[in-house]
Coordinates of C-alpha atoms (C1' of nucleotides) in Angstrom, one line a residue:
Chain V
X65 CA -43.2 2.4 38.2
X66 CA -42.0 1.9 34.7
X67 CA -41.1 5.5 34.3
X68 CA -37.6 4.9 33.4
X69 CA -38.0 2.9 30.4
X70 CA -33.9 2.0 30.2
X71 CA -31.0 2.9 31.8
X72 CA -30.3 7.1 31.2
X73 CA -28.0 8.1 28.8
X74 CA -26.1 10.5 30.8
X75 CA -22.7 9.6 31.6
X76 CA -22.8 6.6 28.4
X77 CA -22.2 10.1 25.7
X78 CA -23.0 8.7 22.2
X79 CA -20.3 7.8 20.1
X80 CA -19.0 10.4 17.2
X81 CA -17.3 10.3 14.0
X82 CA -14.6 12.3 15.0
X83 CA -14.3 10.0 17.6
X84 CA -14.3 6.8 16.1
X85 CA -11.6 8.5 13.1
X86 CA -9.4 9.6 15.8
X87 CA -9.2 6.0 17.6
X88 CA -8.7 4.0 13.9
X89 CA -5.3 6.4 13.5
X90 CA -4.5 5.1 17.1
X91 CA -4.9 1.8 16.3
X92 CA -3.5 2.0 12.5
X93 CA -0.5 3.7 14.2
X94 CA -0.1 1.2 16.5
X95 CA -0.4 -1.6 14.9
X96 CA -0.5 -1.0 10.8
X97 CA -3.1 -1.7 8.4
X98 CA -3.5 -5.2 9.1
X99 CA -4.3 -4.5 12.2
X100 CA -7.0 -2.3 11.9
X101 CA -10.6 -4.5 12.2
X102 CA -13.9 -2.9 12.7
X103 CA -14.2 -5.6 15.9
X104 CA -10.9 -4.3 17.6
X105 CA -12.1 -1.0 17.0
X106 CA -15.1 -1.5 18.7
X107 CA -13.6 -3.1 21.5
X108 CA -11.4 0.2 21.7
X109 CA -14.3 2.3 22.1
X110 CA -16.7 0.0 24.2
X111 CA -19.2 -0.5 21.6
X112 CA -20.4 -3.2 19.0
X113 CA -18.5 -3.7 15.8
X114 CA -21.1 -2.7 14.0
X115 CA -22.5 0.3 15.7
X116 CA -19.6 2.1 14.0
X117 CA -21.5 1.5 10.4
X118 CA -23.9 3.8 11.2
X119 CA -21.1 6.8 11.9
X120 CA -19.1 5.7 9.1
X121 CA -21.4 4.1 6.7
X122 CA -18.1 1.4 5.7
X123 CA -14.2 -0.1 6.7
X124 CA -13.2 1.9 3.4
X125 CA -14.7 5.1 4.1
X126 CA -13.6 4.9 7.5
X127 CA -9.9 4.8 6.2
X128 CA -9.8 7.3 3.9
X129 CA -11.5 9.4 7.0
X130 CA -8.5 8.4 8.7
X131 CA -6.0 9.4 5.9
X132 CA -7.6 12.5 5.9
X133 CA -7.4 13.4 9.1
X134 CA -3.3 12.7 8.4
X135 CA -3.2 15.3 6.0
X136 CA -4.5 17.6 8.3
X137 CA -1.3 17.4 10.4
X138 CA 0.4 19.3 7.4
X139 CA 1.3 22.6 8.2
X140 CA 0.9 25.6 6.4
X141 CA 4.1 27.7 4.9
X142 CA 3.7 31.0 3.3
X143 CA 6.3 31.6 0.0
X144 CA 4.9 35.2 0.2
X145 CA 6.9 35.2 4.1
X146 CA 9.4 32.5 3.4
X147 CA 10.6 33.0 0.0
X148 CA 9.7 30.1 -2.2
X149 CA 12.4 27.6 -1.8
X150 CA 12.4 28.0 1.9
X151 CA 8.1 27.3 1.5
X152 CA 9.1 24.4 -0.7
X153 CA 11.3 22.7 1.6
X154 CA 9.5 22.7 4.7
X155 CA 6.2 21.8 2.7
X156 CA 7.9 18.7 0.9
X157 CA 9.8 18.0 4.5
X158 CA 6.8 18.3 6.6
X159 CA 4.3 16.0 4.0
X160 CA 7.5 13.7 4.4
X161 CA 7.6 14.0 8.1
X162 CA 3.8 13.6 8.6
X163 CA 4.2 10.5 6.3
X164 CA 6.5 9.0 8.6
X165 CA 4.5 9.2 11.7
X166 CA 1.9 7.6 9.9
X167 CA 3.2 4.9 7.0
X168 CA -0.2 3.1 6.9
X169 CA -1.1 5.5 4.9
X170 CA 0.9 4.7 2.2
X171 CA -0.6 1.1 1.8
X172 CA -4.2 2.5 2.4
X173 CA -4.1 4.8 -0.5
X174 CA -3.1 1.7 -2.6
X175 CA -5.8 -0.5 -1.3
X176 CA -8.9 2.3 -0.8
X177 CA -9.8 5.5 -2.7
X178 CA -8.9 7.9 -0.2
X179 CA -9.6 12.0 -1.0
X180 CA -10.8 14.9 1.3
X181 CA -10.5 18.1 2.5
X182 CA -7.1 17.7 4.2
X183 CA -5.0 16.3 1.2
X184 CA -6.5 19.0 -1.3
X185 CA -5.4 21.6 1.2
X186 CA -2.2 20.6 1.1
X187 CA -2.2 20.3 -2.9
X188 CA -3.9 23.7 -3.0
X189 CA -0.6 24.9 -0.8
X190 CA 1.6 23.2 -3.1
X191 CA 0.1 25.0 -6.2
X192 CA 0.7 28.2 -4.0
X193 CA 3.9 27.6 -3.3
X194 CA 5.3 27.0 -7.0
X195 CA 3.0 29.3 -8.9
X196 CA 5.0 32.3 -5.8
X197 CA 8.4 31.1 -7.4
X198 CA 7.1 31.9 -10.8
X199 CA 5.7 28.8 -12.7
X200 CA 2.3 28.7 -14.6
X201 CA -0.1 26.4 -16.9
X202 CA 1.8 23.0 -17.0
X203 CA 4.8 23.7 -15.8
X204 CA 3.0 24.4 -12.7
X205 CA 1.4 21.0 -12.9
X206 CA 5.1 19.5 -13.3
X207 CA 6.6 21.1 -10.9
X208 CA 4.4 20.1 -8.1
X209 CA 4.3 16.8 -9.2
X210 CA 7.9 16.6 -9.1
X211 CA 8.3 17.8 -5.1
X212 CA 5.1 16.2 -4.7
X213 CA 6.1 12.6 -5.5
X214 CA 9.5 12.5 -4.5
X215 CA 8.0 13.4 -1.0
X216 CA 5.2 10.0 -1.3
X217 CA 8.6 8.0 -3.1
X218 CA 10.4 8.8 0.4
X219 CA 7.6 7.9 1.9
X220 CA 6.8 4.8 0.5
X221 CA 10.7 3.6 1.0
X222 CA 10.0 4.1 4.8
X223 CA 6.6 2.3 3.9
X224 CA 8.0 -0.6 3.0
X225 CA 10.0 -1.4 6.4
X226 CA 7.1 -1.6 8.4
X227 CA 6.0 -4.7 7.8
X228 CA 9.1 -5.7 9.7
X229 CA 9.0 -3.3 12.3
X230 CA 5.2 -4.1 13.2
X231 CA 6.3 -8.0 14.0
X232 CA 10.4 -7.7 14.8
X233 CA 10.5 -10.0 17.2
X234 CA 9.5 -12.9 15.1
X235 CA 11.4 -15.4 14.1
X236 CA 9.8 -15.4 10.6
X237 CA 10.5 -12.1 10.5
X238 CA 14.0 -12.1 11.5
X239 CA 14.5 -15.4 8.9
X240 CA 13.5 -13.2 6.3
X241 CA 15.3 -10.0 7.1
X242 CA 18.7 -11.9 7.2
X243 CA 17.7 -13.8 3.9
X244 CA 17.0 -10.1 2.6
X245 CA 20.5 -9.1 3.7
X246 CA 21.9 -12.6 2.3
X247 CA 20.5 -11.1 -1.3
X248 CA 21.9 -7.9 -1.4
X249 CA 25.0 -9.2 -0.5
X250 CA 25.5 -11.4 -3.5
X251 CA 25.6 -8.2 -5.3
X252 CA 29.1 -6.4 -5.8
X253 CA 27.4 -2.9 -5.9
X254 CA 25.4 -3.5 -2.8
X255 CA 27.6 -5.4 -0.3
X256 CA 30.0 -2.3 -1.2
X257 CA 27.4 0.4 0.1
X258 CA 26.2 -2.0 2.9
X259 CA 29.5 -2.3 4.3
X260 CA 29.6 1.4 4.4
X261 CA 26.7 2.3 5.9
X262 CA 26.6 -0.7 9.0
X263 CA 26.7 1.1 12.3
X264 CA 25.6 4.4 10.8
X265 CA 23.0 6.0 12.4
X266 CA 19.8 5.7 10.6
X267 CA 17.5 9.0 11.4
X268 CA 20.5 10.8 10.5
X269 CA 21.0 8.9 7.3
X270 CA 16.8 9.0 6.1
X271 CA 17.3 12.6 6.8
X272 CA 20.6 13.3 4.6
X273 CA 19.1 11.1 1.9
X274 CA 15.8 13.0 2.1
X275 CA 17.6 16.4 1.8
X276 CA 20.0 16.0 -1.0
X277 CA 17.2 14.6 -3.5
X278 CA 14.9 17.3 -2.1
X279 CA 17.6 20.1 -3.2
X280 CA 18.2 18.2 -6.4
X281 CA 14.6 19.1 -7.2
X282 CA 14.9 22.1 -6.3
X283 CA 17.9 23.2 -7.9
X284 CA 16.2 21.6 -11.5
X285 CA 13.5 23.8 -10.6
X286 CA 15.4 26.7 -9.9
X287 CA 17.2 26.2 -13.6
X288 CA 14.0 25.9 -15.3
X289 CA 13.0 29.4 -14.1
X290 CA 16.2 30.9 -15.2
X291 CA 16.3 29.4 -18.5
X292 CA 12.8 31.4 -19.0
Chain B
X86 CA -5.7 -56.8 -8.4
X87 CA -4.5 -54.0 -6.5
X88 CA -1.6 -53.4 -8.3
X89 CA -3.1 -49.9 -9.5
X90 CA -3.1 -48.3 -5.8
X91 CA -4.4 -45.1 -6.8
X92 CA -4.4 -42.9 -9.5
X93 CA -1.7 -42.5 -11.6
X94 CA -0.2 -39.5 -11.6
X95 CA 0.6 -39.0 -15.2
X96 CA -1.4 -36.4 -17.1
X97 CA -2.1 -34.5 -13.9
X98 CA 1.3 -32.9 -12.9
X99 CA 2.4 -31.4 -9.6
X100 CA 1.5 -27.9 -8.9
X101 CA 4.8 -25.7 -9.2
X102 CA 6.1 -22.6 -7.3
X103 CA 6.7 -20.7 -10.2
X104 CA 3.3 -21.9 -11.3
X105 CA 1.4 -20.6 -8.4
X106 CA 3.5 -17.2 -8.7
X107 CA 2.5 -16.7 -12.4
X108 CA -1.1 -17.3 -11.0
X109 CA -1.2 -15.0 -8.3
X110 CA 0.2 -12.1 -10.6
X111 CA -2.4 -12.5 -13.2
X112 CA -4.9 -12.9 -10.7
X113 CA -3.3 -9.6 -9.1
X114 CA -3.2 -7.7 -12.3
X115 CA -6.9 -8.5 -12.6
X116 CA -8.6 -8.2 -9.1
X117 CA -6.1 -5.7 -7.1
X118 CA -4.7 -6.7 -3.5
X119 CA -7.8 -7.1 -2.3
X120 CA -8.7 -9.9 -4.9
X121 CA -6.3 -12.3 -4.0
X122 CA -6.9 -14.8 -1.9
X123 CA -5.5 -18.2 -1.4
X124 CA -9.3 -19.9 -2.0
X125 CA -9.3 -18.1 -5.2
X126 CA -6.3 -18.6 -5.9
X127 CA -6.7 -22.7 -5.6
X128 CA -9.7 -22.4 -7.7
X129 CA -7.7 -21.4 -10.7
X130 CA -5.3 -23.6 -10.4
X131 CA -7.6 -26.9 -9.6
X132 CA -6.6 -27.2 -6.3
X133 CA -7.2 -26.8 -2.8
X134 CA -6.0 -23.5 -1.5
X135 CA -4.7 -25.3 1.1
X136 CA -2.1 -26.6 -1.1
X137 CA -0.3 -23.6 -2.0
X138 CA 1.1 -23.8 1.6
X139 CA 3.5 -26.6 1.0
X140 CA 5.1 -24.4 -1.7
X141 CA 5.2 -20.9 -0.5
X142 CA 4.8 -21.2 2.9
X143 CA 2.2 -18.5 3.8
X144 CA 0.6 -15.5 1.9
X145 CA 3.1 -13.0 2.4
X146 CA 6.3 -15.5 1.3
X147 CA 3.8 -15.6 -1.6
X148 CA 3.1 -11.8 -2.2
X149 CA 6.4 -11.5 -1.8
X150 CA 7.7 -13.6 -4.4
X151 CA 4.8 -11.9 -7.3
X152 CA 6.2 -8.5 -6.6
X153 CA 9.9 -10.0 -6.9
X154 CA 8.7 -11.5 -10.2
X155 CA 7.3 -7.8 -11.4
X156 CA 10.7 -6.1 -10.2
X157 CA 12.5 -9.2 -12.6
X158 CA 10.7 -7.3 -15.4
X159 CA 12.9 -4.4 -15.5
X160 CA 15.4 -4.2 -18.0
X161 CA 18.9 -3.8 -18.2
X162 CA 20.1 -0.4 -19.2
X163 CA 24.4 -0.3 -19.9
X164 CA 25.6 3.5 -19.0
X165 CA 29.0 2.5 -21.0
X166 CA 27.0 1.8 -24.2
X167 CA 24.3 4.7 -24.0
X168 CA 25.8 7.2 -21.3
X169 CA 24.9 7.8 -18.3
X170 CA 22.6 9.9 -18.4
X171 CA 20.1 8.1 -21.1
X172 CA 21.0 4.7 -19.3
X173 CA 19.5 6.8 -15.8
X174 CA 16.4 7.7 -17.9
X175 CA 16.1 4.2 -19.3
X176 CA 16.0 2.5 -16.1
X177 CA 13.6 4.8 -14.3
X178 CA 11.2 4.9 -17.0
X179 CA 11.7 1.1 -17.2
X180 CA 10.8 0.5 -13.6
X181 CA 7.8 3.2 -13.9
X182 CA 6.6 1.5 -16.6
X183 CA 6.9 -1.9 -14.9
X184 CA 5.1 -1.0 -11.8
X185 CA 2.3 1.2 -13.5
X186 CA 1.5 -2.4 -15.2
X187 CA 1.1 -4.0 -11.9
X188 CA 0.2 -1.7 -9.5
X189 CA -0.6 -4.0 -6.6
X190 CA 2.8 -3.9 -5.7
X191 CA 2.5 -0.4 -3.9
X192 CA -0.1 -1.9 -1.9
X193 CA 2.1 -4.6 -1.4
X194 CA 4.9 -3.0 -0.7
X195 CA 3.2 -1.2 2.3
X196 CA 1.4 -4.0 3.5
X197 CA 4.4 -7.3 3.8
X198 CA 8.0 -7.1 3.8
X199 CA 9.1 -7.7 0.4
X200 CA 12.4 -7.8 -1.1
X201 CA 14.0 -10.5 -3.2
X202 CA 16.9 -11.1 -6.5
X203 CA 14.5 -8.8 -9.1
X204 CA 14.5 -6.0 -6.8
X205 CA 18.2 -6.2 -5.8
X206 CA 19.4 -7.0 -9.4
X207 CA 17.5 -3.7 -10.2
X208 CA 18.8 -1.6 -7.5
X209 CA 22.2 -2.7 -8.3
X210 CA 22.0 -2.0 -11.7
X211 CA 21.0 1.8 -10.5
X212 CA 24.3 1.8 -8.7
X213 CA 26.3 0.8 -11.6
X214 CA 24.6 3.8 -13.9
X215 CA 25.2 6.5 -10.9
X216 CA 28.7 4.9 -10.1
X217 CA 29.6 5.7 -13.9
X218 CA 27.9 8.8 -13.9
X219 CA 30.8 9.6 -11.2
X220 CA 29.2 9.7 -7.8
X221 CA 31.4 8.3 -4.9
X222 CA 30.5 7.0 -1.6
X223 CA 27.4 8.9 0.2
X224 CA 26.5 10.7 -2.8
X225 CA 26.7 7.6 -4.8
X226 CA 23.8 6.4 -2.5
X227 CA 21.8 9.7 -2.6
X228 CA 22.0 9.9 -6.4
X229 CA 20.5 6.6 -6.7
X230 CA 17.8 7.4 -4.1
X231 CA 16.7 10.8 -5.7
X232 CA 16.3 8.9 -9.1
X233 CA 14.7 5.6 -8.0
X234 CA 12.5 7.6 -4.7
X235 CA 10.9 9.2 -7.9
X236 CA 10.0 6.4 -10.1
X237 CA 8.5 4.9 -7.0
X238 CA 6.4 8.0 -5.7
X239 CA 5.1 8.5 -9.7
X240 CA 3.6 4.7 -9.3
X241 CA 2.1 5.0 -5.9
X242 CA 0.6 8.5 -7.7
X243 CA -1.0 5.6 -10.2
X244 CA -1.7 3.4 -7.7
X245 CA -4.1 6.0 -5.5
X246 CA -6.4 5.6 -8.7
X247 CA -6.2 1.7 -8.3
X248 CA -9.3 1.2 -6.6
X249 CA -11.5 3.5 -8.4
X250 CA -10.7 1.7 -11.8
X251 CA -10.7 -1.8 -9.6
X252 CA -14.8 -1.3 -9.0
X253 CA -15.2 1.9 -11.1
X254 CA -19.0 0.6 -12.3
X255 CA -20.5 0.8 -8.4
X256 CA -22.7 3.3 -7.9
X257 CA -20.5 4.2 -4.3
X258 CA -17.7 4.7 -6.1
X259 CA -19.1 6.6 -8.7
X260 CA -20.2 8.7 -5.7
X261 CA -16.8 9.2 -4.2
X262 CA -15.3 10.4 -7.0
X263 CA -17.8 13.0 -7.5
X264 CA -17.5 14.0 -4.1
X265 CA -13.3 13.8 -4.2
X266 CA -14.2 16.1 -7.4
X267 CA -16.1 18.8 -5.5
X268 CA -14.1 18.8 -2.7
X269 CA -11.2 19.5 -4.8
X270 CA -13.2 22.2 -6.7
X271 CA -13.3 24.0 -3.2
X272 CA -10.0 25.1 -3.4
X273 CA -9.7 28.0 -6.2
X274 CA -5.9 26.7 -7.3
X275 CA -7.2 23.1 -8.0
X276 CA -10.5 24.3 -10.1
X277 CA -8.2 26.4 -11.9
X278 CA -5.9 23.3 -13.1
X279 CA -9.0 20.7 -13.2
X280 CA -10.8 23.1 -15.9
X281 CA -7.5 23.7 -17.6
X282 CA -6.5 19.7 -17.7
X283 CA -10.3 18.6 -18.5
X284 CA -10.2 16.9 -21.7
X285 CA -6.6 16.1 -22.2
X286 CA -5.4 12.6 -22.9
X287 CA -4.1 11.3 -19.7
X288 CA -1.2 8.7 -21.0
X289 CA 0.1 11.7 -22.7
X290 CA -0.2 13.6 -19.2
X291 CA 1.1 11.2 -16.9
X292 CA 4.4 10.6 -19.3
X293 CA 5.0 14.3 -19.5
X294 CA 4.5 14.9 -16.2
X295 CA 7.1 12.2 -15.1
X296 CA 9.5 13.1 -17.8
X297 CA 9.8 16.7 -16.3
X298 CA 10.1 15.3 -13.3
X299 CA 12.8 12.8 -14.4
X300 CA 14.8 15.8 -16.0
X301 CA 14.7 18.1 -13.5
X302 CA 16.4 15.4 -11.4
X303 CA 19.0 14.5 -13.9
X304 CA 19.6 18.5 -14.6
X305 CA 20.1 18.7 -10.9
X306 CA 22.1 15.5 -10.2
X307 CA 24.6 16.5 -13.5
X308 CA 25.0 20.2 -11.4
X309 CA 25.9 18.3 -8.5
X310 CA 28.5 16.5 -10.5
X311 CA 29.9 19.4 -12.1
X312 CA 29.9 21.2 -8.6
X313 CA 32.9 19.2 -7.6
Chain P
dA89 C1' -31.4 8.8 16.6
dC90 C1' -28.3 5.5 17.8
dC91 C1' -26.9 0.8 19.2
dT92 C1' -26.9 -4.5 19.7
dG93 C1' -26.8 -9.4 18.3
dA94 C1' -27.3 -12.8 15.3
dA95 C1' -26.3 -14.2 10.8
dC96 C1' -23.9 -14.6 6.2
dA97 C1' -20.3 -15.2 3.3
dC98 C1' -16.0 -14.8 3.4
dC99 C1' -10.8 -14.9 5.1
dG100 C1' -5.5 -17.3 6.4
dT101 C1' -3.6 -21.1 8.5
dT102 C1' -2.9 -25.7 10.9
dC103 C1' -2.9 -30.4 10.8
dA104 C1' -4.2 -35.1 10.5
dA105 C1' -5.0 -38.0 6.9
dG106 C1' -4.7 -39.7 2.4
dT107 C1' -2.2 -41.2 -2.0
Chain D
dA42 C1' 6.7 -35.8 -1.9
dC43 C1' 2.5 -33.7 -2.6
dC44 C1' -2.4 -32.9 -1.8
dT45 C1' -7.1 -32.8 0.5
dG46 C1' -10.8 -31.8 4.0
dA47 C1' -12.2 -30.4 8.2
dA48 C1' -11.6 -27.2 11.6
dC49 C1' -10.3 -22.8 14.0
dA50 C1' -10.2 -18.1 14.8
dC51 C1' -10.9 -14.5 12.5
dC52 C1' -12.9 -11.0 8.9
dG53 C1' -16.7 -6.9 6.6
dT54 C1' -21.3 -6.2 6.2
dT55 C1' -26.6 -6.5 6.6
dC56 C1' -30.6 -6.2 9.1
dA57 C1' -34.2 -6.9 12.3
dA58 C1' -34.8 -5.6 16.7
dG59 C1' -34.2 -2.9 20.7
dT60 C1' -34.0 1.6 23.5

DNA sequence: ACCTGAACACCGTTCAAGT
DNA sequence: ACCTGAACACCGTTCAAGT
């Protein structure tokens, strides 16, 4: 009579890491990295707040997970096939690209220690990439670093508009955009170059600004191995 | 007899914006993004927390105004006295230095919508070097992003270390960085520069590494200028 | 092995009330 | 004009207890 104990755990599967990861990048996505809670995240996934400790042992660890997992989406280019200016661009535009898609990132790594697998793969491919076009011991170092944070700079700029894009339709928000835009405007310099860029198209513009610094690098670079 | 209504308000003086904006930087500086709170924050200045709200409004106006207050500590660098090209190097070393002193504004950044007179008086000052360097119209705003999209990606670099040095004495963190250590050992390219860096002083590193980085830029920017 | 619920010590913010 | 205290709706995390 009592030989079901409690209800079967058939069609109820058991919640997994990978699955709880994969629905925080859903919610951080959608709405940033204030409004990721370990309660909403629960509620997501049908479970208790807290059963998610057990997968994830903390909110931290959980994000860095998370930020991980964006690395990942980093592709893979070969200098050997592409030459190693060609690698170096679509590696740096790719990072920046993934970056994008994802800008909670950038806040994350400045509020949790955030390192794994998929962000040293995509270091590791960096170091392959400018050690191809011919750089070694700290130069190599440099020269990474140089691609490698102009790519998180872009990032960050990008970063830093999301706060207003999460909550647009506020009216604190909107106060404080046009007060922004009241600022900038009492500048000589800066009501110049915003008169010239109103009605421009923006992806277009991110994209041009990305690509000129990007070849800047690249072109310093490119001088430093010639001067050799 | 009731002449004295309440207490006088002599030695105790009224709390001040600037006041509670000093406060929250040093209490920034100290405890990270995390360590702020308004509760805290009242405790150090003898008041309720609740009574920051009458003066800043809300958090992020308060955020907000500490990271203007960093970007105000950028100095002015005059390309017609030192040339362009040492004025460009001034001001991005300038506004590395500032934000690798207060690194919280990364986090910041990515987290509220900030923007204010020390960040436009800085960004306009960029424009007047790259406007005497001879940059014109679109390039004029790309030059300034390479340089400045730099400096900015060097201090969220910084900033990813924030939180390790924030509760470096736990025994989790401890952990994690072990484990961020092996992971990274993994990859044969990364062992290879990890044993080669071990032991070197880092302040040296990190300004060596952003120098390079800086003048690779400038090289690059000063062929585009030559191009023409 | 995996999950729940209650509980704890925190948060940001509002608002009526005080001086 | 400026400040307090209580209150509200949230947090992350621990832990005993359940299945």
């Amino acid at each position: 009579m009592n030989s079901v104990q409690y209800a079967v755990p058939m069609p109820r599967e058991t919640l997994t890491r990978e699955q709880i990861v994969q629905a925080a990048v859903t919610l951080l996505d959608e709405a940033g990295i204030d409004g990721l809670s370990m309660r909403k995240l629960g509620q997501r996934l049908g479970s208790a707040a807290t059963a998610m400790y057990w997968h994830v042992g903390s909110k931290e660890n959980l994000v860095s997970l998370a930020c991980d997992r964006v690395w990942s989406e980093v592709g893979a280019h070969d200098p050997a096939e592409l030459g190693w200016r060609e690698a170096a661009r679509r590696h740096a535009r790719d990072t920046y690209e993934t970056l994008r898609g994802h800008t909670w990132v950038i806040a994350a790594t400045g509020a949790y220690f955030v390192y794994g697998h998929g962000m040293a793969r995509v270091q590791d491919a960096s170091y392959a990439i400018y050690e191809a076009a011919g750089f070694t011991g700290w130069d190599l170092d440099w020269a990474v670093n140089a691609a490698s944070t102009f790519a998180g700079g872009a990032a960050l700029s990008d970063a830093s508009l999301d706060p207003v894009k999460q909550r647009g339709d506020t009216a604190a928000m909107r106060e404080a955009l046009a007060e922004a835009g009241e600022i900038a405007a009492s500048y000589p310099r800066l009501r110049a170059r915003l008169e010239q860029q109103a009605g421009v198209d923006e992806a277009v513009f991110v994209e041009e600004k990305f690509d000129f610094g990007l070849e800047i690098i690249l072109d310093g670079l490119e001088a430093r191995l010639r001067a050799r």
